[in-house]
């Protein structure tokens, strides 16, 4: 799953187009409720079950893509 | 011109204030011996007030904020620093076990909760919020309960565990009491899932300094003797040139009347001519909330690094919030909602107290006995029957929805349940009062003042 795919997920969940690969989910208005919707989208498309702590730890599309690559490798 | 207003809750008081400002003669008739309806304060220590009814607001509640500014009332932020406590156990588990978590995220599967919120978001988006009965697929959505919807759609045990707690927090509803259409409408009307759920940046951002009831008290004080207490309205009769409103104490005559009471209570009033259709049905649940306040010398949980926020799957306190007034005593508010509220409300006070105190001690280890304890049981309030707001059951929106705001001759309707914006909230009550006042002033502009 590329950072671009995650940019798309952030856009949909945060309802803004203003997202780049290094946008911080929580600084752009994301909260725990919306965060879970990122996790479910990742699980749906990639079959990877991340935890909420993973998103706290990797809150940008770039960082999250790396984390997913790490899990699936 | 003279307009009578039934009910001195926020909706009725707003309508009366607007009409008075237009130079209209108004008379408000209130059943209780106090104003405010579902906004009610209790003095928990000298000059420290807790909200027994409505409490929270956010920046999208623009009419409420404007009214607060105009009446010199301040907003105090809801404190939310520190860790949350969660006691979430599957129904078959044995001893409940509470744990601390940073932030407000429950220690459940994030993916499962995400799926739940995706599904809720999807159904919420389809609703025609201004006219829910015109929603595509309204027939189907209005025919099933939220409980049936959950049974069909939620696979993961964590989603099944969390959904009733979430609905209880959002709308004081048991999933079996509301239709899917009503649930989706309510969530959309209040600004969507994220906004309704959030404290900072959401619908629980702040409270009214000194208690929400003060807003109603200020409005009533300005209206002076135009507000009469202890006047339960029994009947509303229209004839060719006016309307007579009968209370236990006498009769009042006007050119128009604004009925600003919850739908279930409006249906108890005798209308002549009769209403073309009822405003509620036997599926309309009155909403079920009991609010508990545990009073401590100060917010002791903050010293433990805890925010006071907790969520438990076993009652009675399904969630708790720190509602301490700034610089005052510690107020831990417990919410008892849904089915749990029905059970808890039936207990004697001593048992209610023992259960709440024991649970608070489990959630906040080391928390001593409170110095004060208050229970407000909205289920048994004869003049509320709807708290936080009326819960529309299957069939209600399609049958009653279109008529909720339609004037019945000289009768106009207000009350938070008649606002499709911020339904069920203080903001909705104000908006409904504004609309009804404008309608009444517009429909009866030239009639002379009836004496
Ligand atoms: C526990 C609880 C928590 C809540 N939390 C929040 C919150 O955090 N934020 C928020 O925005 N909202 C909250 N609400 C909802 C909020 O209180 C209501 O939306 C709002 O106060 C409704 O105002 P209203 O004027 O429409 O109705 P009401 O306040 O119900 O006013 C109706 C009035 O009519 C009177 N009346 C009834 N029948 C008659 C009759 N026959 N004759 C004469 N008078 C009659 C009643 O006594 C009452 O004074 C909460 C409600 C409860 C109960």
CSV table of C-alpha atoms in Angstrom, one decimal, chain B residues 34-400:
chain,number,residue,atom,x,y,z
B,34,UNK,CA,-39.7,26.5,37.6
B,35,UNK,CA,-38.6,27.5,34.1
B,36,UNK,CA,-36.0,25.7,32.0
B,37,UNK,CA,-37.6,22.3,31.4
B,38,UNK,CA,-34.8,19.9,30.4
B,39,UNK,CA,-32.2,22.5,31.5
B,40,UNK,CA,-32.0,22.3,35.3
B,41,UNK,CA,-29.3,23.2,37.8
B,42,UNK,CA,-28.5,21.7,41.2
B,43,UNK,CA,-26.4,23.6,43.7
B,44,UNK,CA,-23.9,21.0,44.7
B,45,UNK,CA,-21.9,23.3,47.0
B,46,UNK,CA,-22.3,26.9,47.8
B,47,UNK,CA,-22.3,28.8,44.5
B,48,UNK,CA,-21.2,25.7,42.6
B,49,UNK,CA,-23.8,24.3,40.2
B,50,UNK,CA,-24.1,21.1,38.3
B,51,UNK,CA,-26.2,20.5,35.2
B,52,UNK,CA,-28.9,17.9,36.0
B,53,UNK,CA,-30.1,18.2,32.4
B,54,UNK,CA,-28.5,19.7,29.3
B,55,UNK,CA,-24.9,20.7,29.8
B,56,UNK,CA,-22.6,20.7,26.7
B,57,UNK,CA,-22.3,22.8,23.6
B,58,UNK,CA,-19.8,23.4,20.8
B,59,UNK,CA,-18.9,26.2,18.3
B,60,UNK,CA,-21.4,25.1,15.7
B,61,UNK,CA,-24.2,25.9,18.2
B,62,UNK,CA,-24.2,29.4,16.8
B,63,UNK,CA,-27.7,30.5,18.0
B,64,UNK,CA,-26.9,29.3,21.5
B,65,UNK,CA,-23.6,31.1,21.6
B,66,UNK,CA,-25.2,34.3,20.3
B,67,UNK,CA,-27.9,34.0,23.0
B,68,UNK,CA,-25.2,33.4,25.7
B,69,UNK,CA,-23.3,36.5,24.5
B,70,UNK,CA,-26.4,38.5,24.6
B,71,UNK,CA,-27.3,37.4,28.1
B,72,UNK,CA,-23.7,37.7,29.4
B,73,UNK,CA,-23.2,34.0,30.1
B,74,UNK,CA,-19.7,32.5,29.5
B,75,UNK,CA,-18.7,29.2,28.2
B,76,UNK,CA,-16.3,27.1,30.3
B,77,UNK,CA,-14.2,24.5,28.5
B,78,UNK,CA,-14.8,20.9,29.5
B,79,UNK,CA,-11.5,19.7,31.1
B,80,UNK,CA,-10.1,16.6,29.4
B,81,UNK,CA,-6.5,16.2,30.4
B,82,UNK,CA,-5.1,12.9,31.6
B,83,UNK,CA,-5.9,9.3,30.9
B,84,UNK,CA,-9.3,7.7,30.4
B,85,UNK,CA,-10.5,4.7,32.3
B,86,UNK,CA,-12.2,1.8,30.5
B,87,UNK,CA,-14.0,-1.2,32.1
B,88,UNK,CA,-15.2,-3.1,29.0
B,89,UNK,CA,-16.0,-6.7,29.4
B,90,UNK,CA,-17.8,-9.1,27.2
B,91,UNK,CA,-21.2,-10.0,28.6
B,92,UNK,CA,-20.0,-13.5,29.7
B,93,UNK,CA,-16.8,-12.3,31.4
B,94,UNK,CA,-16.6,-12.5,35.2
B,95,UNK,CA,-15.1,-9.7,37.2
B,96,UNK,CA,-15.0,-6.3,35.6
B,97,UNK,CA,-11.5,-4.9,35.2
B,98,UNK,CA,-10.8,-1.3,34.7
B,99,UNK,CA,-7.7,0.0,32.9
B,100,UNK,CA,-6.1,3.4,32.0
B,101,UNK,CA,-5.6,4.4,28.5
B,102,UNK,CA,-4.1,7.7,27.2
B,103,UNK,CA,-6.7,9.8,25.3
B,104,UNK,CA,-10.3,8.7,24.8
B,105,UNK,CA,-9.7,5.6,22.6
B,106,UNK,CA,-11.2,2.4,24.1
B,107,UNK,CA,-9.0,-0.6,24.4
B,108,UNK,CA,-10.9,-2.5,21.7
B,109,UNK,CA,-10.0,-3.5,18.2
B,110,UNK,CA,-9.5,-0.3,16.2
B,111,UNK,CA,-10.3,-2.0,12.9
B,112,UNK,CA,-13.6,-3.3,14.4
B,113,UNK,CA,-14.6,0.1,15.6
B,114,UNK,CA,-13.6,1.6,12.3
B,115,UNK,CA,-15.9,-0.7,10.5
B,116,UNK,CA,-18.7,0.3,12.9
B,117,UNK,CA,-18.1,4.0,12.3
B,118,UNK,CA,-17.8,3.4,8.5
B,119,UNK,CA,-21.3,1.7,8.6
B,120,UNK,CA,-22.8,4.5,10.7
B,121,UNK,CA,-21.2,7.1,8.5
B,122,UNK,CA,-22.6,5.5,5.4
B,123,UNK,CA,-26.2,5.3,6.7
B,124,UNK,CA,-25.9,8.8,8.2
B,125,UNK,CA,-24.9,10.3,4.9
B,126,UNK,CA,-27.9,9.0,3.0
B,127,UNK,CA,-30.4,10.8,5.2
B,128,UNK,CA,-32.3,13.9,4.0
B,129,UNK,CA,-31.8,15.8,7.2
B,130,UNK,CA,-34.4,18.5,6.4
B,131,UNK,CA,-37.0,15.9,5.6
B,132,UNK,CA,-36.0,12.4,6.9
B,133,UNK,CA,-39.2,10.8,5.5
B,134,UNK,CA,-37.9,11.8,1.9
B,135,UNK,CA,-34.7,9.9,2.4
B,136,UNK,CA,-34.0,7.4,-0.3
B,137,UNK,CA,-35.0,4.0,1.2
B,138,UNK,CA,-36.8,5.8,4.0
B,139,UNK,CA,-39.5,3.0,4.2
B,140,UNK,CA,-36.9,0.3,5.0
B,141,UNK,CA,-34.7,2.5,7.3
B,142,UNK,CA,-37.8,3.5,9.3
B,143,UNK,CA,-39.1,-0.1,9.6
B,144,UNK,CA,-36.1,-1.6,11.4
B,145,UNK,CA,-34.6,-0.7,14.8
B,146,UNK,CA,-31.0,0.1,15.5
B,147,UNK,CA,-30.8,-3.2,17.4
B,148,UNK,CA,-31.9,-5.1,14.3
B,149,UNK,CA,-29.5,-3.2,12.2
B,150,UNK,CA,-26.6,-4.0,14.6
B,151,UNK,CA,-27.5,-7.7,14.6
B,152,UNK,CA,-27.4,-7.8,10.9
B,153,UNK,CA,-24.4,-5.6,10.2
B,154,UNK,CA,-21.9,-5.9,13.1
B,155,UNK,CA,-19.7,-9.0,13.0
B,156,UNK,CA,-16.9,-8.3,15.4
B,157,UNK,CA,-17.7,-8.7,19.1
B,158,UNK,CA,-15.9,-5.4,19.9
B,159,UNK,CA,-18.3,-3.6,17.6
B,160,UNK,CA,-21.3,-5.3,19.1
B,161,UNK,CA,-20.0,-4.4,22.6
B,162,UNK,CA,-19.3,-0.8,21.8
B,163,UNK,CA,-22.4,0.1,19.7
B,164,UNK,CA,-25.0,0.3,22.5
B,165,UNK,CA,-22.6,2.3,24.6
B,166,UNK,CA,-22.0,4.7,21.8
B,167,UNK,CA,-25.7,5.1,21.1
B,168,UNK,CA,-26.4,5.6,24.8
B,169,UNK,CA,-23.7,8.3,25.0
B,170,UNK,CA,-24.9,10.1,21.8
B,171,UNK,CA,-28.7,10.0,22.3
B,172,UNK,CA,-29.6,8.2,25.5
B,173,UNK,CA,-31.2,5.5,23.4
B,174,UNK,CA,-31.4,1.7,23.8
B,175,UNK,CA,-30.8,0.4,20.2
B,176,UNK,CA,-34.2,-1.4,20.3
B,177,UNK,CA,-36.0,1.9,20.9
B,178,UNK,CA,-35.0,3.8,17.8
B,179,UNK,CA,-35.5,3.2,14.1
B,180,UNK,CA,-32.4,3.3,11.9
B,181,UNK,CA,-33.8,6.3,10.2
B,182,UNK,CA,-34.0,8.2,13.5
B,183,UNK,CA,-30.5,7.2,14.5
B,184,UNK,CA,-29.1,8.3,11.2
B,185,UNK,CA,-31.1,11.5,11.2
B,186,UNK,CA,-30.0,12.4,14.8
B,187,UNK,CA,-26.4,11.8,14.1
B,188,UNK,CA,-26.5,13.9,10.9
B,189,UNK,CA,-28.7,16.7,12.4
B,190,UNK,CA,-26.1,17.2,15.2
B,191,UNK,CA,-23.2,17.6,12.8
B,192,UNK,CA,-22.1,14.0,12.1
B,193,UNK,CA,-20.4,11.3,14.1
B,194,UNK,CA,-17.1,13.0,14.7
B,195,UNK,CA,-18.6,16.3,15.8
B,196,UNK,CA,-21.2,14.8,18.1
B,197,UNK,CA,-18.7,12.5,19.7
B,198,UNK,CA,-15.9,15.0,20.3
B,199,UNK,CA,-15.3,17.2,23.3
B,200,UNK,CA,-12.5,19.6,22.0
B,201,UNK,CA,-13.6,20.7,18.6
B,202,UNK,CA,-17.0,19.0,19.0
B,203,UNK,CA,-20.4,19.2,20.6
B,204,UNK,CA,-19.1,18.8,24.1
B,205,UNK,CA,-16.5,21.5,23.9
B,206,UNK,CA,-17.8,23.6,26.7
B,207,UNK,CA,-20.6,24.2,29.3
B,208,UNK,CA,-22.4,27.3,30.4
B,209,UNK,CA,-20.7,28.9,33.4
B,210,UNK,CA,-22.8,28.6,36.4
B,211,UNK,CA,-25.2,26.0,34.8
B,212,UNK,CA,-27.2,25.8,31.6
B,213,UNK,CA,-30.4,26.7,33.5
B,214,UNK,CA,-29.2,30.2,34.0
B,215,UNK,CA,-29.9,31.0,30.4
B,216,UNK,CA,-33.5,30.2,30.8
B,217,UNK,CA,-33.6,32.1,34.1
B,218,UNK,CA,-32.2,35.2,32.5
B,219,UNK,CA,-34.7,35.0,29.6
B,220,UNK,CA,-37.6,34.4,32.0
B,221,UNK,CA,-36.5,37.3,34.3
B,222,UNK,CA,-36.6,39.6,31.3
B,223,UNK,CA,-40.1,38.5,30.4
B,224,UNK,CA,-41.2,39.1,34.0
B,225,UNK,CA,-44.8,38.5,34.7
B,226,UNK,CA,-45.4,37.4,31.1
B,227,UNK,CA,-44.2,33.9,32.4
B,228,UNK,CA,-46.7,32.1,34.6
B,229,UNK,CA,-45.6,29.0,36.6
B,230,UNK,CA,-47.7,26.2,37.8
B,231,UNK,CA,-50.1,26.4,34.8
B,232,UNK,CA,-50.3,23.0,33.2
B,233,UNK,CA,-52.1,23.4,29.9
B,234,UNK,CA,-54.9,20.9,29.5
B,235,UNK,CA,-56.7,22.1,26.4
B,236,UNK,CA,-56.3,24.4,23.3
B,237,UNK,CA,-59.6,25.4,21.6
B,238,UNK,CA,-59.8,27.5,18.4
B,239,UNK,CA,-62.7,29.4,17.0
B,240,UNK,CA,-63.3,32.0,14.3
B,241,UNK,CA,-61.4,34.8,15.9
B,242,UNK,CA,-59.0,33.4,18.4
B,243,UNK,CA,-57.7,30.6,20.6
B,244,UNK,CA,-58.5,29.7,24.2
B,245,UNK,CA,-55.9,27.9,26.2
B,246,UNK,CA,-57.2,26.1,29.3
B,247,UNK,CA,-55.0,25.4,32.3
B,248,UNK,CA,-55.8,23.9,35.6
B,249,UNK,CA,-56.0,27.5,36.9
B,250,UNK,CA,-58.2,29.2,34.3
B,251,UNK,CA,-58.5,30.2,30.6
B,252,UNK,CA,-56.3,32.4,28.5
B,253,UNK,CA,-57.3,34.0,25.2
B,254,UNK,CA,-55.0,34.9,22.3
B,255,UNK,CA,-54.7,35.2,18.5
B,256,UNK,CA,-52.3,32.3,18.2
B,257,UNK,CA,-50.5,29.8,20.4
B,258,UNK,CA,-47.1,28.3,20.2
B,259,UNK,CA,-46.9,24.8,21.8
B,260,UNK,CA,-43.3,24.3,22.9
B,261,UNK,CA,-43.4,20.9,24.6
B,262,UNK,CA,-42.1,17.5,23.6
B,263,UNK,CA,-44.3,15.5,21.2
B,264,UNK,CA,-45.5,12.9,23.7
B,265,UNK,CA,-46.7,15.7,26.0
B,266,UNK,CA,-48.3,17.7,23.2
B,267,UNK,CA,-50.5,14.6,22.6
B,268,UNK,CA,-51.8,14.8,26.1
B,269,UNK,CA,-53.3,18.2,25.5
B,270,UNK,CA,-56.9,18.2,24.3
B,271,UNK,CA,-57.1,20.1,20.9
B,272,UNK,CA,-60.4,21.4,19.5
B,273,UNK,CA,-60.6,21.0,16.6
B,274,UNK,CA,-58.5,17.8,17.0
B,275,UNK,CA,-55.1,17.5,15.5
B,276,UNK,CA,-55.2,15.9,12.0
B,277,UNK,CA,-52.6,13.3,13.2
B,278,UNK,CA,-50.9,12.6,16.5
B,279,UNK,CA,-47.4,13.9,17.2
B,280,UNK,CA,-46.1,10.7,18.7
B,281,UNK,CA,-47.0,7.0,18.7
B,282,UNK,CA,-46.7,4.1,21.1
B,283,UNK,CA,-43.3,3.5,19.5
B,284,UNK,CA,-42.1,7.0,20.5
B,285,UNK,CA,-39.8,6.3,23.5
B,286,UNK,CA,-39.3,9.1,25.9
B,287,UNK,CA,-35.6,8.7,26.0
B,288,UNK,CA,-34.0,7.3,29.0
B,289,UNK,CA,-31.3,9.1,31.0
B,290,UNK,CA,-30.5,9.3,34.7
B,291,UNK,CA,-27.7,11.7,35.6
B,292,UNK,CA,-25.7,11.1,38.7
B,293,UNK,CA,-23.4,13.6,40.4
B,294,UNK,CA,-20.6,12.5,42.8
B,295,UNK,CA,-19.3,15.6,44.6
B,296,UNK,CA,-15.7,15.7,46.0
B,297,UNK,CA,-13.8,18.4,47.8
B,298,UNK,CA,-11.8,18.9,44.5
B,299,UNK,CA,-11.4,16.9,41.3
B,300,UNK,CA,-9.3,14.2,43.0
B,301,UNK,CA,-9.0,12.1,39.9
B,302,UNK,CA,-6.8,14.8,38.3
B,303,UNK,CA,-4.2,14.1,40.9
B,304,UNK,CA,-4.1,10.5,39.8
B,305,UNK,CA,-3.4,11.7,36.2
B,306,UNK,CA,-6.9,10.8,35.1
B,307,UNK,CA,-9.3,13.0,33.2
B,308,UNK,CA,-12.5,11.7,34.8
B,309,UNK,CA,-13.7,10.3,31.5
B,310,UNK,CA,-14.6,6.6,31.7
B,311,UNK,CA,-16.7,4.1,29.7
B,312,UNK,CA,-18.0,0.9,31.2
B,313,UNK,CA,-19.9,-1.9,29.7
B,314,UNK,CA,-21.5,-2.7,33.0
B,315,UNK,CA,-23.6,-0.1,34.8
B,316,UNK,CA,-24.9,1.8,36.4
B,317,UNK,CA,-22.4,4.5,35.3
B,318,UNK,CA,-21.9,3.7,31.6
B,319,UNK,CA,-19.7,6.8,31.2
B,320,UNK,CA,-18.4,9.5,33.5
B,321,UNK,CA,-17.2,13.0,32.8
B,322,UNK,CA,-15.4,15.7,34.9
B,323,UNK,CA,-17.9,18.5,35.1
B,324,UNK,CA,-16.1,20.4,38.0
B,325,UNK,CA,-16.8,24.1,38.0
B,326,UNK,CA,-13.5,26.1,37.6
B,327,UNK,CA,-11.9,26.6,41.1
B,328,UNK,CA,-14.8,24.8,42.8
B,329,UNK,CA,-15.6,21.4,44.1
B,330,UNK,CA,-15.0,18.2,42.1
B,331,UNK,CA,-18.0,17.1,40.1
B,332,UNK,CA,-17.9,13.7,38.6
B,333,UNK,CA,-21.0,13.2,36.4
B,334,UNK,CA,-22.2,9.7,35.7
B,335,UNK,CA,-24.5,8.9,32.8
B,336,UNK,CA,-26.9,6.0,33.1
B,337,UNK,CA,-28.7,5.5,29.8
B,338,UNK,CA,-30.7,3.1,27.8
B,339,UNK,CA,-31.9,-0.2,29.4
B,340,UNK,CA,-29.6,0.4,32.4
B,341,UNK,CA,-31.4,3.7,33.2
B,342,UNK,CA,-34.8,1.9,33.4
B,343,UNK,CA,-33.3,-0.6,35.9
B,344,UNK,CA,-31.4,1.9,37.9
B,345,UNK,CA,-34.3,4.4,38.1
B,346,UNK,CA,-36.3,1.8,39.9
B,347,UNK,CA,-33.8,1.3,42.8
B,348,UNK,CA,-34.2,3.0,46.2
B,349,UNK,CA,-31.8,6.0,46.6
B,350,UNK,CA,-29.5,4.1,49.1
B,351,UNK,CA,-28.9,1.4,46.5
B,352,UNK,CA,-28.4,3.9,43.7
B,353,UNK,CA,-25.8,5.6,45.8
B,354,UNK,CA,-24.0,2.4,46.9
B,355,UNK,CA,-23.8,1.1,43.3
B,356,UNK,CA,-22.5,4.4,41.9
B,357,UNK,CA,-19.9,4.9,44.7
B,358,UNK,CA,-18.7,1.4,44.3
B,359,UNK,CA,-18.3,1.7,40.6
B,360,UNK,CA,-16.5,5.1,40.9
B,361,UNK,CA,-14.0,3.5,43.4
B,362,UNK,CA,-13.3,0.8,40.9
B,363,UNK,CA,-12.8,3.3,38.0
B,364,UNK,CA,-10.8,5.7,40.1
B,365,UNK,CA,-8.9,3.7,42.6
B,366,UNK,CA,-8.5,5.4,45.9
B,367,UNK,CA,-11.4,7.8,45.3
B,368,UNK,CA,-13.0,8.3,48.8
B,369,UNK,CA,-16.7,8.4,49.6
B,370,UNK,CA,-18.2,11.5,48.0
B,371,UNK,CA,-19.2,14.5,50.1
B,372,UNK,CA,-22.4,14.9,48.1
B,373,UNK,CA,-24.5,12.6,45.9
B,374,UNK,CA,-27.3,13.6,43.5
B,375,UNK,CA,-29.5,11.5,41.2
B,376,UNK,CA,-31.7,13.1,38.6
B,377,UNK,CA,-34.1,10.7,37.1
B,378,UNK,CA,-35.6,12.1,33.9
B,379,UNK,CA,-37.6,8.9,33.2
B,380,UNK,CA,-40.1,9.8,35.8
B,381,UNK,CA,-40.5,13.5,35.1
B,382,UNK,CA,-44.1,14.0,34.1
B,383,UNK,CA,-43.4,17.2,32.2
B,384,UNK,CA,-40.3,16.0,30.3
B,385,UNK,CA,-41.1,12.6,28.6
B,386,UNK,CA,-38.2,12.9,26.3
B,387,UNK,CA,-34.6,13.1,27.4
B,388,UNK,CA,-32.2,13.9,26.0
B,389,UNK,CA,-35.0,14.1,23.5
B,390,UNK,CA,-37.9,12.0,22.2
B,391,UNK,CA,-36.7,8.8,20.5
B,392,UNK,CA,-38.6,8.1,17.3
B,393,UNK,CA,-39.3,4.4,16.9
B,394,UNK,CA,-40.1,2.4,13.8
B,395,UNK,CA,-42.7,4.2,11.6
B,396,UNK,CA,-42.6,7.5,13.5
B,397,UNK,CA,-40.7,9.6,11.1
B,398,UNK,CA,-42.8,8.6,8.1
B,399,UNK,CA,-46.1,8.9,10.0
B,400,UNK,CA,-45.5,12.0,12.2
